[in-house]
Amino acid sequence: MIKQYKVTVNGKLYDVSVEEVGEIIGGVHASKTVSTFVNPNATSNNSNNEKQISEKPQNSIPIDENAISVKAPMPGTILSFTVSVGDEVSEGQVVAILEAMKMENELTAPASGKVKSIHVEKGSSVIENQVILQIS
């Protein structure tokens, strides 16, 4: 069976066809092969897709090596932010909530300052040591 998907990667829309091939024995896949076909020249007339392509994701903001970074201590999902860009923060203030291993972890500001940039969106999955936001 071939399934069709439209996938946006780094602001570029792709048509993807996925074909699942396998033998079913007693209701269980004995072997499974997945073939993927990508059409990088896909175009869409859907205004929602065009909007997604035209908007730059927040994580495309360059990392400022001179700013203080709040990094993810472990892989997880950003549940919420308690600050916005331009807000003044104090050292130790909670700036975001990270869900990891079914627990909510508070991410705190390592120093006082002003929130310069937020590099991920609420609901984003992050990896260990990924920059979440920066303080100047």
PDB file of C-alpha atoms in Angstrom:
ATOM      1  CA  MET A   1       0.000   0.000   0.000  1.00  0.00           C
ATOM      2  CA  ILE A   2       1.332   3.468  -0.900  1.00  0.00           C
ATOM      3  CA  LYS A   3       0.523   6.428   1.336  1.00  0.00           C
ATOM      4  CA  GLN A   4       1.027  10.033   0.212  1.00  0.00           C
ATOM      5  CA  TYR A   5       2.245  12.749   2.582  1.00  0.00           C
ATOM      6  CA  LYS A   6       3.221  16.396   2.299  1.00  0.00           C
ATOM      7  CA  VAL A   7       6.171  17.158   4.562  1.00  0.00           C
ATOM      8  CA  THR A   8       7.739  20.542   5.304  1.00  0.00           C
ATOM      9  CA  VAL A   9      11.448  20.422   6.194  1.00  0.00           C
ATOM     10  CA  ASN A  10      13.314  23.654   6.921  1.00  0.00           C
ATOM     11  CA  GLY A  11      10.585  25.634   5.169  1.00  0.00           C
ATOM     12  CA  LYS A  12      10.632  23.521   1.998  1.00  0.00           C
ATOM     13  CA  LEU A  13       7.593  21.421   1.038  1.00  0.00           C
ATOM     14  CA  TYR A  14       8.110  17.845  -0.183  1.00  0.00           C
ATOM     15  CA  ASP A  15       5.657  15.282  -1.587  1.00  0.00           C
ATOM     16  CA  VAL A  16       6.495  11.937   0.005  1.00  0.00           C
ATOM     17  CA  SER A  17       5.146   8.538  -1.051  1.00  0.00           C
ATOM     18  CA  VAL A  18       5.679   5.676   1.375  1.00  0.00           C
ATOM     19  CA  GLU A  19       5.154   2.078   0.287  1.00  0.00           C
ATOM     20  CA  GLU A  20       4.961  -0.662   2.892  1.00  0.00           C
ATOM     21  CA  VAL A  21       5.829  -4.107   1.624  1.00  0.00           C
ATOM     22  CA  GLY A  22       5.709  -7.214   3.778  1.00  0.00           C
ATOM     23  CA  GLU A  23       4.311 -10.682   4.157  1.00  0.00           C
ATOM     24  CA  ILE A  24       1.608 -11.261   6.761  1.00  0.00           C
ATOM     25  CA  ILE A  25       1.663 -14.671   8.420  1.00  0.00           C
ATOM     26  CA  GLY A  26      -1.009 -15.288  11.029  1.00  0.00           C
ATOM     27  CA  GLY A  27      -1.731 -11.572  11.313  1.00  0.00           C
ATOM     28  CA  VAL A  28       1.928 -10.730  12.046  1.00  0.00           C
ATOM     29  CA  HIS A  29       4.365  -9.066   9.632  1.00  0.00           C
ATOM     30  CA  ALA A  30       7.076 -11.623   8.925  1.00  0.00           C
ATOM     31  CA  SER A  31       9.248  -9.041   7.191  1.00  0.00           C
ATOM     32  CA  LYS A  32       8.770  -5.369   6.567  1.00  0.00           C
ATOM     33  CA  THR A  33      10.334  -3.172   3.944  1.00  0.00           C
ATOM     34  CA  VAL A  34       9.480   0.483   3.564  1.00  0.00           C
ATOM     35  CA  SER A  35      10.293   2.367   0.376  1.00  0.00           C
ATOM     36  CA  THR A  36      10.162   6.145   0.351  1.00  0.00           C
ATOM     37  CA  PHE A  37       9.940   8.376  -2.713  1.00  0.00           C
ATOM     38  CA  VAL A  38      10.462  12.107  -2.337  1.00  0.00           C
ATOM     39  CA  ASN A  39       9.489  14.760  -4.849  1.00  0.00           C
ATOM     40  CA  PRO A  40      11.463  17.890  -3.885  1.00  0.00           C
ATOM     41  CA  ASN A  41       9.734  19.964  -6.570  1.00  0.00           C
ATOM     42  CA  ALA A  42       6.326  19.720  -4.926  1.00  0.00           C
ATOM     43  CA  THR A  43       4.130  22.774  -4.970  1.00  0.00           C
ATOM     44  CA  SER A  44       0.959  23.377  -3.087  1.00  0.00           C
ATOM     45  CA  ASN A  45      -1.943  25.732  -3.584  1.00  0.00           C
ATOM     46  CA  ASN A  46      -2.967  25.377   0.039  1.00  0.00           C
ATOM     47  CA  SER A  47      -2.586  28.760   1.753  1.00  0.00           C
ATOM     48  CA  ASN A  48      -1.877  27.057   5.106  1.00  0.00           C
ATOM     49  CA  ASN A  49       1.176  25.312   3.638  1.00  0.00           C
ATOM     50  CA  GLU A  50       2.317  28.536   2.001  1.00  0.00           C
ATOM     51  CA  LYS A  51       2.034  30.277   5.353  1.00  0.00           C
ATOM     52  CA  GLN A  52       4.163  27.574   7.027  1.00  0.00           C
ATOM     53  CA  ILE A  53       6.829  27.924   4.361  1.00  0.00           C
ATOM     54  CA  SER A  54       6.964  31.713   4.518  1.00  0.00           C
ATOM     55  CA  GLU A  55       7.288  31.873   8.314  1.00  0.00           C
ATOM     56  CA  LYS A  56      10.765  31.263   9.691  1.00  0.00           C
ATOM     57  CA  PRO A  57      10.773  28.919  12.658  1.00  0.00           C
ATOM     58  CA  GLN A  58      12.019  30.400  15.905  1.00  0.00           C
ATOM     59  CA  ASN A  59      14.936  27.986  16.021  1.00  0.00           C
ATOM     60  CA  SER A  60      16.424  29.682  12.935  1.00  0.00           C
ATOM     61  CA  ILE A  61      17.515  32.596  15.153  1.00  0.00           C
ATOM     62  CA  PRO A  62      21.311  32.470  15.349  1.00  0.00           C
ATOM     63  CA  ILE A  63      22.897  31.576  18.676  1.00  0.00           C
ATOM     64  CA  ASP A  64      24.714  34.557  20.226  1.00  0.00           C
ATOM     65  CA  GLU A  65      27.962  33.234  21.680  1.00  0.00           C
ATOM     66  CA  ASN A  66      28.164  36.282  24.004  1.00  0.00           C
ATOM     67  CA  ALA A  67      24.705  35.774  25.541  1.00  0.00           C
ATOM     68  CA  ILE A  68      23.905  33.489  28.483  1.00  0.00           C
ATOM     69  CA  SER A  69      22.137  30.353  27.260  1.00  0.00           C
ATOM     70  CA  VAL A  70      19.497  28.300  29.035  1.00  0.00           C
ATOM     71  CA  LYS A  71      20.001  24.750  27.753  1.00  0.00           C
ATOM     72  CA  ALA A  72      17.936  21.582  28.057  1.00  0.00           C
ATOM     73  CA  PRO A  73      19.525  19.417  30.772  1.00  0.00           C
ATOM     74  CA  MET A  74      18.047  16.286  29.147  1.00  0.00           C
ATOM     75  CA  PRO A  75      15.915  15.324  26.127  1.00  0.00           C
ATOM     76  CA  GLY A  76      12.242  16.200  26.469  1.00  0.00           C
ATOM     77  CA  THR A  77       9.364  18.430  25.370  1.00  0.00           C
ATOM     78  CA  ILE A  78       8.924  22.120  26.155  1.00  0.00           C
ATOM     79  CA  LEU A  79       5.533  22.408  27.862  1.00  0.00           C
ATOM     80  CA  SER A  80       5.524  26.156  28.477  1.00  0.00           C
ATOM     81  CA  PHE A  81       7.480  29.355  28.853  1.00  0.00           C
ATOM     82  CA  THR A  82       7.015  31.711  31.798  1.00  0.00           C
ATOM     83  CA  VAL A  83       8.841  34.556  30.026  1.00  0.00           C
ATOM     84  CA  SER A  84       8.811  36.271  26.634  1.00  0.00           C
ATOM     85  CA  VAL A  85      11.472  38.013  24.583  1.00  0.00           C
ATOM     86  CA  GLY A  86      12.277  41.345  26.222  1.00  0.00           C
ATOM     87  CA  ASP A  87      11.262  40.289  29.754  1.00  0.00           C
ATOM     88  CA  GLU A  88      13.633  40.987  32.632  1.00  0.00           C
ATOM     89  CA  VAL A  89      14.583  37.840  34.572  1.00  0.00           C
ATOM     90  CA  SER A  90      16.357  37.241  37.872  1.00  0.00           C
ATOM     91  CA  GLU A  91      18.916  34.550  38.558  1.00  0.00           C
ATOM     92  CA  GLY A  92      17.081  31.371  39.570  1.00  0.00           C
ATOM     93  CA  GLN A  93      13.738  32.479  38.083  1.00  0.00           C
ATOM     94  CA  VAL A  94      11.795  29.737  36.277  1.00  0.00           C
ATOM     95  CA  VAL A  95      11.795  30.524  32.548  1.00  0.00           C
ATOM     96  CA  ALA A  96      10.398  27.304  31.027  1.00  0.00           C
ATOM     97  CA  ILE A  97       8.943  23.906  31.872  1.00  0.00           C
ATOM     98  CA  LEU A  98      10.497  20.815  30.259  1.00  0.00           C
ATOM     99  CA  GLU A  99       8.708  17.463  30.364  1.00  0.00           C
ATOM    100  CA  ALA A 100      11.154  14.576  30.459  1.00  0.00           C
ATOM    101  CA  MET A 101      10.637  11.013  31.623  1.00  0.00           C
ATOM    102  CA  LYS A 102       7.006  11.816  32.556  1.00  0.00           C
ATOM    103  CA  MET A 103       8.141  14.565  34.940  1.00  0.00           C
ATOM    104  CA  GLU A 104       7.893  18.337  34.638  1.00  0.00           C
ATOM    105  CA  ASN A 105      11.267  20.015  35.153  1.00  0.00           C
ATOM    106  CA  GLU A 106      11.703  23.724  35.803  1.00  0.00           C
ATOM    107  CA  LEU A 107      14.385  25.429  33.727  1.00  0.00           C
ATOM    108  CA  THR A 108      15.783  28.441  35.562  1.00  0.00           C
ATOM    109  CA  ALA A 109      17.747  31.490  34.529  1.00  0.00           C
ATOM    110  CA  PRO A 110      21.447  31.031  35.337  1.00  0.00           C
ATOM    111  CA  ALA A 111      21.861  34.820  35.680  1.00  0.00           C
ATOM    112  CA  SER A 112      19.833  38.009  35.800  1.00  0.00           C
ATOM    113  CA  GLY A 113      19.220  39.925  32.584  1.00  0.00           C
ATOM    114  CA  LYS A 114      16.822  40.436  29.717  1.00  0.00           C
ATOM    115  CA  VAL A 115      15.470  37.590  27.555  1.00  0.00           C
ATOM    116  CA  LYS A 116      17.189  38.172  24.212  1.00  0.00           C
ATOM    117  CA  SER A 117      15.761  35.277  22.171  1.00  0.00           C
ATOM    118  CA  ILE A 118      13.708  32.101  22.421  1.00  0.00           C
ATOM    119  CA  HIS A 119      15.007  29.353  20.135  1.00  0.00           C
ATOM    120  CA  VAL A 120      12.273  26.714  20.383  1.00  0.00           C
ATOM    121  CA  GLU A 121       8.491  26.723  20.367  1.00  0.00           C
ATOM    122  CA  LYS A 122       6.113  25.459  23.014  1.00  0.00           C
ATOM    123  CA  GLY A 123       5.519  21.760  22.326  1.00  0.00           C
ATOM    124  CA  SER A 124       8.903  21.278  20.636  1.00  0.00           C
ATOM    125  CA  SER A 125      11.034  18.232  21.340  1.00  0.00           C
ATOM    126  CA  VAL A 126      14.538  19.142  22.429  1.00  0.00           C
ATOM    127  CA  ILE A 127      17.769  17.233  22.862  1.00  0.00           C
ATOM    128  CA  GLU A 128      20.256  17.396  25.718  1.00  0.00           C
ATOM    129  CA  ASN A 129      22.232  20.681  25.741  1.00  0.00           C
ATOM    130  CA  GLN A 130      20.023  22.306  23.076  1.00  0.00           C
ATOM    131  CA  VAL A 131      19.733  26.076  23.576  1.00  0.00           C
ATOM    132  CA  ILE A 132      16.181  26.918  24.708  1.00  0.00           C
ATOM    133  CA  LEU A 133      16.572  30.672  25.188  1.00  0.00           C
ATOM    134  CA  GLN A 134      19.229  33.301  25.687  1.00  0.00           C
ATOM    135  CA  ILE A 135      19.641  36.101  28.193  1.00  0.00           C
ATOM    136  CA  SER A 136      21.739  39.216  27.625  1.00  0.00           C
TER     137      SER A 136
END
